Amino acid sequence: MESQKNISPAVIKRLPRYYRYLGELLNHNIQKISSRELSLRMNVTASQIRQDLNCFGGFGQQGYGYNVEYLYHCIRRILGLDKSLCAILVGIGHLGQALANNSLFEKCGVRLIGLFDIADNLVGTAVGGETVRHFDTVGDFCAENRVDIAVLTVPRTETQAVAERLVRCGVFGFWNFANTELSLPDDPVKIENVHMRDSLMQLCYRLTNEGEILT
Amino acid sequence: MESQKNISPAVIKRLPRYYRYLGELLNHNIQKISSRELSLRMNVTASQIRQDLNCFGGFGQQGYGYNVEYLYHCIRRILGLDKSLCAILVGIGHLGQALANNSLFEKCGVRLIGLFDIADNLVGTAVGGETVRHFDTVGDFCAENRVDIAVLTVPRTETQAVAERLVRCGVFGFWNFANTELSLPDDPVKIENVHMRDSLMQLCYRLTNEGEILT
DNA sequence: TAGATTGTTAATCGATTAACAATC
DNA sequence: TAGATTGTTAATCGATTAACAATC
């Protein structure tokens, strides 16, 4: 169950979804589930579920299935949600404020420990129970606090520079909401993009090109 | 160039990214680009670029490459960004407000024509230049206006019911921000999910399992 | 024990890359 | 014409599915 090598991105991408469904089963007090039952609920093949889970170890029992609570906690651990990672949020615009007020971090076991911006009318104010700090002070903050993740909700044009500065501060995890790709040293740095604009465009594509012809 | 059948999801997913890079080339007044040059910038293979583009037609010229402006506009058309699709936003919480104030829709050629919620303290107020309407009136609104897309930023527990009601109103495009899967008739309905929580979890996974061992 | 269901290997499918003939 | 680069076919690679022996 320790960090396995060579897990394919496709598998990693499915883990949160398994975790989500298992959480729901848990809420419904369902104690065991077979790959077949779960496959019907999730609309994937039972084969894929067994294959995916076996990347990380044998969590099931032949003839029985999987213990929901046990599997749920295993996936939680695999995802690293029990690590209490620490995050800062940079760029306290509309989207930044929405994220700061969201239960998202909590649900992922991530602690949001700092908010940063450069606007005078924001710095010093409280957003979601945290005081906004000036981004100029981010170096000191990172020296004094462990920062695993920086959430980037700054304007597109600033994103690259902000990220580079944070890398120099020792921050290696980036959750990027800007509509652009970051180019940062691949090795220690991990980037996860939320390209909302790309997502909306895909919806536009499918509405105009698939199914009913749209005017 | 008309709606092609059987375009793989992998290709569709890459289109917005091509569009993005071409837009940047256009901003830099670059008039032509070869698949090789573009592949270096985008960090993909030239083969893939040519293969992808050829799903929709021959946009290039042997010995020359691709005309940036022409290709940009072709992809724009393919994505349906010139269709002036109409969207409503349901759920005007923090995230809904952030989206309403975002240039995202504009950039996708989508017109945000209505905001809906049920909270008395929100209904009637103006958000991002639009007045928030009560969701009870959404039926009338859809009867009087073309609505292609509903952006769902309502609480997780409400999402399915809200979506079902909208389908009955003739809305078939859903941009879903709730951390749950919608189950709706597959045929006319197109759903695009933005699973931010899943995204953050993937980042947590990679930070804890790949590269440096994290405490 | 018999029935069920996993873990795992083998077969299939799809997507990516390489190669090259067509052609500007 | 010669050089460059596309469009497209063939080869490779990876991911998904099917099958089944192991085993609870």
CSV table of N, CA and C in Angstrom, one decimal, chain A residues 66-214:
chain,number,residue,atom,x,y,z
A,66,TYR,N,-15.6,-6.5,-1.2
A,66,TYR,CA,-14.8,-5.6,-0.5
A,66,TYR,C,-15.5,-5.0,0.7
A,67,ASN,N,-14.8,-4.9,1.7
A,67,ASN,CA,-15.4,-4.2,2.9
A,67,ASN,C,-15.4,-2.7,2.6
A,68,VAL,N,-16.5,-2.1,2.6
A,68,VAL,CA,-16.7,-0.7,2.2
A,68,VAL,C,-15.8,0.3,3.1
A,69,GLU,N,-16.0,0.1,4.4
A,69,GLU,CA,-15.3,1.1,5.3
A,69,GLU,C,-13.8,0.9,5.1
A,70,TYR,N,-13.3,-0.3,5.1
A,70,TYR,CA,-11.9,-0.6,5.0
A,70,TYR,C,-11.3,0.0,3.7
A,71,LEU,N,-12.0,-0.3,2.6
A,71,LEU,CA,-11.6,0.2,1.3
A,71,LEU,C,-11.6,1.7,1.2
A,72,TYR,N,-12.7,2.3,1.8
A,72,TYR,CA,-12.8,3.8,1.8
A,72,TYR,C,-11.5,4.4,2.5
A,73,HIS,N,-11.2,3.8,3.6
A,73,HIS,CA,-10.0,4.4,4.3
A,73,HIS,C,-8.7,4.1,3.6
A,74,CYS,N,-8.6,3.0,3.0
A,74,CYS,CA,-7.4,2.7,2.2
A,74,CYS,C,-7.2,3.7,1.1
A,75,ILE,N,-8.3,4.0,0.3
A,75,ILE,CA,-8.2,5.0,-0.8
A,75,ILE,C,-7.9,6.4,-0.2
A,76,ARG,N,-8.5,6.7,0.9
A,76,ARG,CA,-8.2,7.9,1.6
A,76,ARG,C,-6.7,8.1,1.8
A,77,ARG,N,-6.1,7.0,2.3
A,77,ARG,CA,-4.7,7.0,2.6
A,77,ARG,C,-3.9,7.1,1.3
A,78,ILE,N,-4.3,6.3,0.3
A,78,ILE,CA,-3.6,6.3,-1.0
A,78,ILE,C,-3.6,7.7,-1.6
A,79,LEU,N,-4.7,8.4,-1.5
A,79,LEU,CA,-4.8,9.7,-2.1
A,79,LEU,C,-4.0,10.8,-1.2
A,80,GLY,N,-3.7,10.4,0.0
A,80,GLY,CA,-2.9,11.3,0.8
A,80,GLY,C,-3.8,12.3,1.5
A,81,LEU,N,-5.1,12.0,1.7
A,81,LEU,CA,-6.0,12.9,2.3
A,81,LEU,C,-5.8,13.0,3.8
A,82,ASP,N,-5.0,12.0,4.3
A,82,ASP,CA,-4.8,12.0,5.8
A,82,ASP,C,-3.5,12.7,6.2
A,83,LYS,N,-2.9,13.4,5.2
A,83,LYS,CA,-1.6,13.9,5.4
A,83,LYS,C,-1.7,15.4,5.9
A,84,SER,N,-2.9,15.9,6.0
A,84,SER,CA,-3.0,17.3,6.4
A,84,SER,C,-2.1,18.3,5.7
A,85,LEU,N,-2.1,18.2,4.4
A,85,LEU,CA,-1.3,19.1,3.5
A,85,LEU,C,-1.8,20.5,3.8
A,86,CYS,N,-0.8,21.4,3.7
A,86,CYS,CA,-1.1,22.8,3.9
A,86,CYS,C,-1.1,23.6,2.6
A,87,ALA,N,-2.1,24.5,2.5
A,87,ALA,CA,-2.2,25.2,1.2
A,87,ALA,C,-2.4,26.7,1.5
A,88,ILE,N,-1.9,27.5,0.5
A,88,ILE,CA,-2.1,28.9,0.5
A,88,ILE,C,-2.9,29.3,-0.8
A,89,LEU,N,-3.6,30.4,-0.7
A,89,LEU,CA,-4.4,30.8,-1.8
A,89,LEU,C,-3.9,32.1,-2.3
A,90,VAL,N,-3.5,32.2,-3.5
A,90,VAL,CA,-3.0,33.5,-4.0
A,90,VAL,C,-3.9,34.1,-5.1
A,91,GLY,N,-4.4,35.3,-4.8
A,91,GLY,CA,-5.3,35.9,-5.7
A,91,GLY,C,-6.7,35.9,-5.2
A,92,ILE,N,-7.1,36.9,-4.4
A,92,ILE,CA,-8.4,36.8,-3.7
A,92,ILE,C,-9.5,37.6,-4.5
A,93,GLY,N,-9.6,37.3,-5.7
A,93,GLY,CA,-10.7,37.9,-6.5
A,93,GLY,C,-12.0,37.1,-6.2
A,94,HIS,N,-12.9,37.2,-7.1
A,94,HIS,CA,-14.2,36.5,-7.0
A,94,HIS,C,-14.0,35.0,-6.8
A,95,LEU,N,-13.2,34.4,-7.7
A,95,LEU,CA,-13.0,33.0,-7.6
A,95,LEU,C,-12.2,32.6,-6.4
A,96,GLY,N,-11.2,33.3,-6.1
A,96,GLY,CA,-10.4,33.1,-4.9
A,96,GLY,C,-11.3,33.1,-3.6
A,97,GLN,N,-12.1,34.1,-3.5
A,97,GLN,CA,-13.0,34.2,-2.4
A,97,GLN,C,-14.0,33.0,-2.3
A,98,ALA,N,-14.5,32.6,-3.5
A,98,ALA,CA,-15.4,31.5,-3.5
A,98,ALA,C,-14.7,30.2,-3.0
A,99,LEU,N,-13.4,30.0,-3.4
A,99,LEU,CA,-12.7,28.9,-3.0
A,99,LEU,C,-12.4,28.9,-1.5
A,100,ALA,N,-12.0,30.1,-1.0
A,100,ALA,CA,-11.7,30.3,0.4
A,100,ALA,C,-12.9,30.0,1.3
A,101,ASN,N,-14.1,30.2,0.7
A,101,ASN,CA,-15.4,29.9,1.5
A,101,ASN,C,-15.9,28.5,1.3
A,102,ASN,N,-15.2,27.7,0.5
A,102,ASN,CA,-15.7,26.4,0.1
A,102,ASN,C,-15.2,25.3,1.1
A,103,SER,N,-16.0,24.3,1.2
A,103,SER,CA,-15.6,23.2,2.1
A,103,SER,C,-14.6,22.2,1.4
A,104,LEU,N,-14.4,22.4,0.2
A,104,LEU,CA,-13.5,21.7,-0.7
A,104,LEU,C,-12.2,21.2,0.0
A,105,PHE,N,-11.5,22.2,0.6
A,105,PHE,CA,-10.2,21.9,1.2
A,105,PHE,C,-10.3,20.9,2.4
A,106,GLU,N,-11.3,21.2,3.2
A,106,GLU,CA,-11.6,20.4,4.3
A,106,GLU,C,-11.9,19.0,3.9
A,107,LYS,N,-12.7,18.8,2.9
A,107,LYS,CA,-13.1,17.5,2.4
A,107,LYS,C,-11.8,16.7,1.9
A,108,CYS,N,-10.8,17.4,1.5
A,108,CYS,CA,-9.6,16.8,1.0
A,108,CYS,C,-8.5,16.7,2.1
A,109,GLY,N,-8.9,17.0,3.3
A,109,GLY,CA,-7.9,17.0,4.4
A,109,GLY,C,-6.8,18.0,4.2
A,110,VAL,N,-7.1,19.1,3.5
A,110,VAL,CA,-6.1,20.1,3.2
A,110,VAL,C,-6.4,21.3,4.1
A,111,ARG,N,-5.4,21.8,4.8
A,111,ARG,CA,-5.6,23.0,5.6
A,111,ARG,C,-5.2,24.3,4.8
A,112,LEU,N,-6.2,25.2,4.7
A,112,LEU,CA,-5.9,26.5,4.0
A,112,LEU,C,-5.4,27.4,5.1
A,113,ILE,N,-4.1,27.7,5.0
A,113,ILE,CA,-3.4,28.4,6.1
A,113,ILE,C,-3.1,29.9,5.8
A,114,GLY,N,-3.3,30.3,4.5
A,114,GLY,CA,-2.9,31.7,4.2
A,114,GLY,C,-3.6,32.1,2.9
A,115,LEU,N,-4.0,33.4,2.9
A,115,LEU,CA,-4.5,34.1,1.7
A,115,LEU,C,-3.6,35.2,1.4
A,116,PHE,N,-3.4,35.4,0.1
A,116,PHE,CA,-2.5,36.4,-0.4
A,116,PHE,C,-3.0,37.2,-1.6
A,117,ASP,N,-2.8,38.5,-1.6
A,117,ASP,CA,-3.1,39.3,-2.7
A,117,ASP,C,-2.2,40.5,-2.7
A,118,ILE,N,-2.4,41.4,-3.7
A,118,ILE,CA,-1.5,42.6,-3.6
A,118,ILE,C,-2.4,43.9,-3.6
A,119,ALA,N,-3.7,43.7,-3.7
A,119,ALA,CA,-4.6,44.9,-3.7
A,119,ALA,C,-4.8,45.5,-2.3
A,120,ASP,N,-4.5,46.8,-2.2
A,120,ASP,CA,-4.6,47.5,-0.9
A,120,ASP,C,-5.9,47.3,-0.2
A,121,ASN,N,-7.0,47.3,-1.0
A,121,ASN,CA,-8.3,47.2,-0.4
A,121,ASN,C,-8.7,45.8,0.0
A,122,LEU,N,-7.8,44.9,-0.3
A,122,LEU,CA,-8.1,43.5,0.2
A,122,LEU,C,-7.2,43.1,1.3
A,123,VAL,N,-5.9,43.5,1.2
A,123,VAL,CA,-4.9,43.1,2.2
A,123,VAL,C,-5.4,43.6,3.6
A,124,GLY,N,-5.4,42.7,4.6
A,124,GLY,CA,-5.8,43.1,5.9
A,124,GLY,C,-7.3,42.8,6.2
A,125,THR,N,-8.1,42.6,5.2
A,125,THR,CA,-9.5,42.2,5.4
A,125,THR,C,-9.6,40.7,5.6
A,126,ALA,N,-10.7,40.3,6.2
A,126,ALA,CA,-10.9,38.9,6.4
A,126,ALA,C,-11.8,38.3,5.4
A,127,VAL,N,-11.3,37.1,4.9
A,127,VAL,CA,-12.1,36.4,3.9
A,127,VAL,C,-12.2,34.9,4.3
A,128,GLY,N,-13.4,34.5,4.5
A,128,GLY,CA,-13.6,33.1,5.0
A,128,GLY,C,-12.9,32.8,6.3
A,129,GLY,N,-12.8,33.8,7.2
A,129,GLY,CA,-12.2,33.6,8.5
A,129,GLY,C,-10.7,33.8,8.5
A,130,GLU,N,-10.1,34.1,7.4
A,130,GLU,CA,-8.7,34.3,7.3
A,130,GLU,C,-8.4,35.7,6.9
A,131,THR,N,-7.3,36.3,7.4
A,131,THR,CA,-6.9,37.7,7.0
A,131,THR,C,-6.0,37.6,5.8
A,132,VAL,N,-6.3,38.4,4.8
A,132,VAL,CA,-5.6,38.5,3.6
A,132,VAL,C,-4.2,39.2,3.8
A,133,ARG,N,-3.1,38.5,3.4
A,133,ARG,CA,-1.8,39.1,3.6
A,133,ARG,C,-1.3,39.6,2.3
A,134,HIS,N,-0.3,40.5,2.3
A,134,HIS,CA,0.3,41.0,1.1
A,134,HIS,C,1.2,40.0,0.5
A,135,PHE,N,1.2,39.8,-0.8
A,135,PHE,CA,2.0,38.8,-1.4
A,135,PHE,C,3.5,39.0,-1.3
A,136,ASP,N,3.9,40.2,-1.0
A,136,ASP,CA,5.3,40.5,-0.8
A,136,ASP,C,5.8,39.8,0.5
A,137,THR,N,4.9,39.4,1.3
A,137,THR,CA,5.3,38.8,2.6
A,137,THR,C,5.3,37.2,2.5
A,138,VAL,N,5.1,36.7,1.3
A,138,VAL,CA,4.9,35.3,1.1
A,138,VAL,C,6.2,34.5,1.4
A,139,GLY,N,7.3,35.1,1.1
A,139,GLY,CA,8.6,34.5,1.4
A,139,GLY,C,8.8,34.2,2.9
A,140,ASP,N,8.5,35.2,3.7
A,140,ASP,CA,8.6,35.0,5.2
A,140,ASP,C,7.6,33.9,5.6
A,141,PHE,N,6.4,34.0,5.1
A,141,PHE,CA,5.4,33.1,5.5
A,141,PHE,C,5.8,31.6,5.2
A,142,CYS,N,6.3,31.4,4.0
A,142,CYS,CA,6.8,30.1,3.6
A,142,CYS,C,8.0,29.6,4.5
A,143,ALA,N,8.8,30.5,4.9
A,143,ALA,CA,9.9,30.2,5.8
A,143,ALA,C,9.4,29.7,7.1
A,144,GLU,N,8.3,30.3,7.6
A,144,GLU,CA,7.8,30.0,8.9
A,144,GLU,C,6.8,28.9,9.0
A,145,ASN,N,6.1,28.6,7.8
A,145,ASN,CA,5.1,27.6,7.7
A,145,ASN,C,5.4,26.6,6.6
A,146,ARG,N,5.0,25.4,6.9
A,146,ARG,CA,5.0,24.4,5.8
A,146,ARG,C,3.9,24.7,4.8
A,147,VAL,N,4.3,24.9,3.5
A,147,VAL,CA,3.3,25.1,2.5
A,147,VAL,C,3.5,24.1,1.4
A,148,ASP,N,2.5,23.2,1.2
A,148,ASP,CA,2.6,22.1,0.2
A,148,ASP,C,2.0,22.5,-1.1
A,149,ILE,N,0.9,23.3,-1.0
A,149,ILE,CA,0.1,23.6,-2.2
A,149,ILE,C,-0.1,25.1,-2.3
A,150,ALA,N,0.0,25.7,-3.5
A,150,ALA,CA,-0.4,27.1,-3.7
A,150,ALA,C,-1.6,27.0,-4.7
A,151,VAL,N,-2.7,27.6,-4.3
A,151,VAL,CA,-3.8,27.7,-5.2
A,151,VAL,C,-3.7,29.0,-6.0
A,152,LEU,N,-3.7,28.9,-7.3
A,152,LEU,CA,-3.4,30.1,-8.1
A,152,LEU,C,-4.7,30.6,-8.7
A,153,THR,N,-5.2,31.7,-8.2
A,153,THR,CA,-6.4,32.3,-8.8
A,153,THR,C,-6.0,33.8,-9.1
A,154,VAL,N,-4.8,34.0,-9.6
A,154,VAL,CA,-4.4,35.3,-10.0
A,154,VAL,C,-4.7,35.5,-11.5
A,155,PRO,N,-4.6,36.8,-12.0
A,155,PRO,CA,-4.9,37.0,-13.4
A,155,PRO,C,-3.9,36.2,-14.3
A,156,ARG,N,-4.3,35.8,-15.4
A,156,ARG,CA,-3.6,34.9,-16.3
A,156,ARG,C,-2.1,35.4,-16.5
A,157,THR,N,-2.0,36.7,-16.7
A,157,THR,CA,-0.7,37.3,-17.0
A,157,THR,C,0.3,37.2,-15.9
A,158,GLU,N,-0.2,37.1,-14.7
A,158,GLU,CA,0.7,37.0,-13.5
A,158,GLU,C,1.0,35.6,-13.1
A,159,THR,N,0.3,34.7,-13.5
A,159,THR,CA,0.4,33.3,-13.0
A,159,THR,C,1.8,32.7,-13.0
A,160,GLN,N,2.5,32.8,-14.2
A,160,GLN,CA,3.8,32.2,-14.3
A,160,GLN,C,4.8,32.8,-13.3
A,161,ALA,N,4.8,34.2,-13.2
A,161,ALA,CA,5.7,34.8,-12.3
A,161,ALA,C,5.4,34.5,-10.9
A,162,VAL,N,4.2,34.5,-10.5
A,162,VAL,CA,3.8,34.1,-9.1
A,162,VAL,C,4.3,32.7,-8.8
A,163,ALA,N,4.0,31.8,-9.7
A,163,ALA,CA,4.4,30.4,-9.5
A,163,ALA,C,5.9,30.2,-9.4
A,164,GLU,N,6.7,30.9,-10.2
A,164,GLU,CA,8.1,30.9,-10.1
A,164,GLU,C,8.6,31.4,-8.8
A,165,ARG,N,8.0,32.4,-8.3
A,165,ARG,CA,8.4,32.9,-7.0
A,165,ARG,C,8.2,31.9,-5.9
A,166,LEU,N,7.0,31.3,-6.0
A,166,LEU,CA,6.6,30.3,-5.0
A,166,LEU,C,7.5,29.1,-5.0
A,167,VAL,N,8.0,28.7,-6.2
A,167,VAL,CA,8.9,27.6,-6.3
A,167,VAL,C,10.2,27.9,-5.6
A,168,ARG,N,10.6,29.2,-5.7
A,168,ARG,CA,11.8,29.6,-5.0
A,168,ARG,C,11.6,29.6,-3.5
A,169,CYS,N,10.4,29.7,-3.1
A,169,CYS,CA,10.0,29.7,-1.6
A,169,CYS,C,9.9,28.2,-1.2
A,170,GLY,N,10.0,27.3,-2.1
A,170,GLY,CA,9.9,25.9,-1.7
A,170,GLY,C,8.5,25.3,-1.8
A,171,VAL,N,7.7,25.9,-2.5
A,171,VAL,CA,6.3,25.4,-2.8
A,171,VAL,C,6.3,24.6,-4.1
A,172,PHE,N,5.9,23.4,-4.0
A,172,PHE,CA,6.0,22.5,-5.2
A,172,PHE,C,4.7,22.0,-5.7
A,173,GLY,N,3.6,22.2,-5.0
A,173,GLY,CA,2.3,21.8,-5.5
A,173,GLY,C,1.5,23.0,-5.9
A,174,PHE,N,0.9,22.9,-7.2
A,174,PHE,CA,0.2,24.0,-7.7
A,174,PHE,C,-1.2,23.6,-8.2
A,175,TRP,N,-2.2,24.3,-7.7
A,175,TRP,CA,-3.5,24.0,-8.2
A,175,TRP,C,-3.9,25.3,-9.0
A,176,ASN,N,-3.8,25.2,-10.3
A,176,ASN,CA,-3.8,26.3,-11.2
A,176,ASN,C,-5.2,26.5,-11.8
A,177,PHE,N,-5.8,27.7,-11.5
A,177,PHE,CA,-7.1,28.0,-12.1
A,177,PHE,C,-7.0,29.0,-13.3
A,178,ALA,N,-5.8,29.4,-13.6
A,178,ALA,CA,-5.6,30.3,-14.8
A,178,ALA,C,-5.7,29.6,-16.1
A,179,ASN,N,-6.2,30.3,-17.1
A,179,ASN,CA,-6.4,29.6,-18.4
A,179,ASN,C,-5.1,29.6,-19.2
A,180,THR,N,-4.1,29.0,-18.6
A,180,THR,CA,-2.8,29.0,-19.2
A,180,THR,C,-2.0,27.8,-18.6
A,181,GLU,N,-0.9,27.4,-19.3
A,181,GLU,CA,-0.1,26.3,-18.8
A,181,GLU,C,1.1,26.9,-18.1
A,182,LEU,N,1.5,26.4,-16.9
A,182,LEU,CA,2.7,26.8,-16.2
A,182,LEU,C,3.8,26.0,-16.8
A,183,SER,N,5.0,26.7,-17.0
A,183,SER,CA,6.2,25.9,-17.3
A,183,SER,C,7.1,26.0,-16.1
A,184,LEU,N,7.2,25.0,-15.4
A,184,LEU,CA,8.1,24.9,-14.2
A,184,LEU,C,8.8,23.6,-14.2
A,185,PRO,N,10.0,23.6,-13.5
A,185,PRO,CA,10.8,22.3,-13.5
A,185,PRO,C,9.9,21.1,-13.1
A,186,ASP,N,9.9,20.1,-14.0
A,186,ASP,CA,9.0,19.0,-13.8
A,186,ASP,C,9.3,18.2,-12.6
A,187,ASP,N,10.5,18.2,-12.2
A,187,ASP,CA,10.8,17.2,-11.2
A,187,ASP,C,10.1,17.3,-9.8
A,188,PRO,N,10.5,18.4,-9.0
A,188,PRO,CA,9.8,18.3,-7.7
A,188,PRO,C,8.3,18.9,-7.9
A,189,VAL,N,8.1,19.7,-8.9
A,189,VAL,CA,6.8,20.4,-9.0
A,189,VAL,C,5.7,19.5,-9.6
A,190,LYS,N,4.6,19.6,-8.9
A,190,LYS,CA,3.3,18.9,-9.4
A,190,LYS,C,2.3,20.0,-9.6
A,191,ILE,N,1.7,19.9,-10.8
A,191,ILE,CA,0.7,20.9,-11.2
A,191,ILE,C,-0.6,20.2,-11.5
A,192,GLU,N,-1.7,20.7,-11.0
A,192,GLU,CA,-3.0,20.2,-11.4
A,192,GLU,C,-3.8,21.5,-11.9
A,193,ASN,N,-4.2,21.4,-13.1
A,193,ASN,CA,-4.9,22.5,-13.7
A,193,ASN,C,-6.4,22.3,-13.6
A,194,VAL,N,-7.1,23.4,-13.4
A,194,VAL,CA,-8.6,23.4,-13.6
A,194,VAL,C,-8.9,24.4,-14.7
A,195,HIS,N,-9.0,23.9,-15.9
A,195,HIS,CA,-9.2,24.7,-17.0
A,195,HIS,C,-10.7,24.8,-17.3
A,196,MET,N,-11.3,25.8,-16.6
A,196,MET,CA,-12.7,25.9,-16.7
A,196,MET,C,-13.2,26.3,-18.1
A,197,ARG,N,-12.4,27.2,-18.7
A,197,ARG,CA,-12.7,27.6,-20.1
A,197,ARG,C,-12.7,26.5,-21.1
A,198,ASP,N,-11.7,25.7,-21.0
A,198,ASP,CA,-11.6,24.5,-21.9
A,198,ASP,C,-12.8,23.6,-21.7
A,199,SER,N,-13.2,23.5,-20.4
A,199,SER,CA,-14.3,22.6,-20.1
A,199,SER,C,-15.6,23.1,-20.7
A,200,LEU,N,-15.8,24.4,-20.6
A,200,LEU,CA,-17.0,25.0,-21.2
A,200,LEU,C,-17.0,24.9,-22.7
A,201,MET,N,-15.8,25.0,-23.3
A,201,MET,CA,-15.7,24.8,-24.8
A,201,MET,C,-16.0,23.4,-25.2
A,202,GLN,N,-15.6,22.5,-24.4
A,202,GLN,CA,-16.0,21.1,-24.8
A,202,GLN,C,-17.5,20.9,-24.8
A,203,LEU,N,-18.1,21.5,-23.8
A,203,LEU,CA,-19.6,21.4,-23.8
A,203,LEU,C,-20.2,22.1,-25.0
A,204,CYS,N,-19.7,23.2,-25.4
A,204,CYS,CA,-20.1,23.9,-26.6
A,204,CYS,C,-19.9,23.0,-27.8
A,205,TYR,N,-18.8,22.3,-27.9
A,205,TYR,CA,-18.5,21.4,-29.0
A,205,TYR,C,-19.6,20.4,-29.1
A,206,ARG,N,-19.8,19.7,-27.9
A,206,ARG,CA,-20.8,18.6,-28.0
A,206,ARG,C,-22.2,19.0,-28.2
A,207,LEU,N,-22.6,20.2,-27.8
A,207,LEU,CA,-23.9,20.7,-28.0
A,207,LEU,C,-24.1,21.0,-29.5
A,208,THR,N,-23.1,21.6,-30.1
A,208,THR,CA,-23.2,22.0,-31.5
A,208,THR,C,-22.9,20.8,-32.5
A,209,ASN,N,-22.1,19.9,-32.1
A,209,ASN,CA,-21.7,18.8,-33.1
A,209,ASN,C,-22.3,17.5,-32.9
A,210,GLU,N,-22.7,17.2,-31.6
A,210,GLU,CA,-23.3,15.8,-31.4
A,210,GLU,C,-24.8,15.9,-31.2
A,211,GLY,N,-25.5,14.9,-31.5
A,211,GLY,CA,-26.9,14.8,-31.4
A,211,GLY,C,-27.6,15.8,-32.2
A,212,GLU,N,-28.7,16.4,-31.7
A,212,GLU,CA,-29.5,17.3,-32.5
A,212,GLU,C,-28.7,18.4,-33.1
A,213,ILE,N,-29.0,18.7,-34.3
A,213,ILE,CA,-28.4,19.9,-34.9
A,213,ILE,C,-28.9,21.2,-34.3
A,214,LEU,N,-28.0,22.0,-33.8
A,214,LEU,CA,-28.3,23.2,-33.1
A,214,LEU,C,-28.2,24.4,-34.1
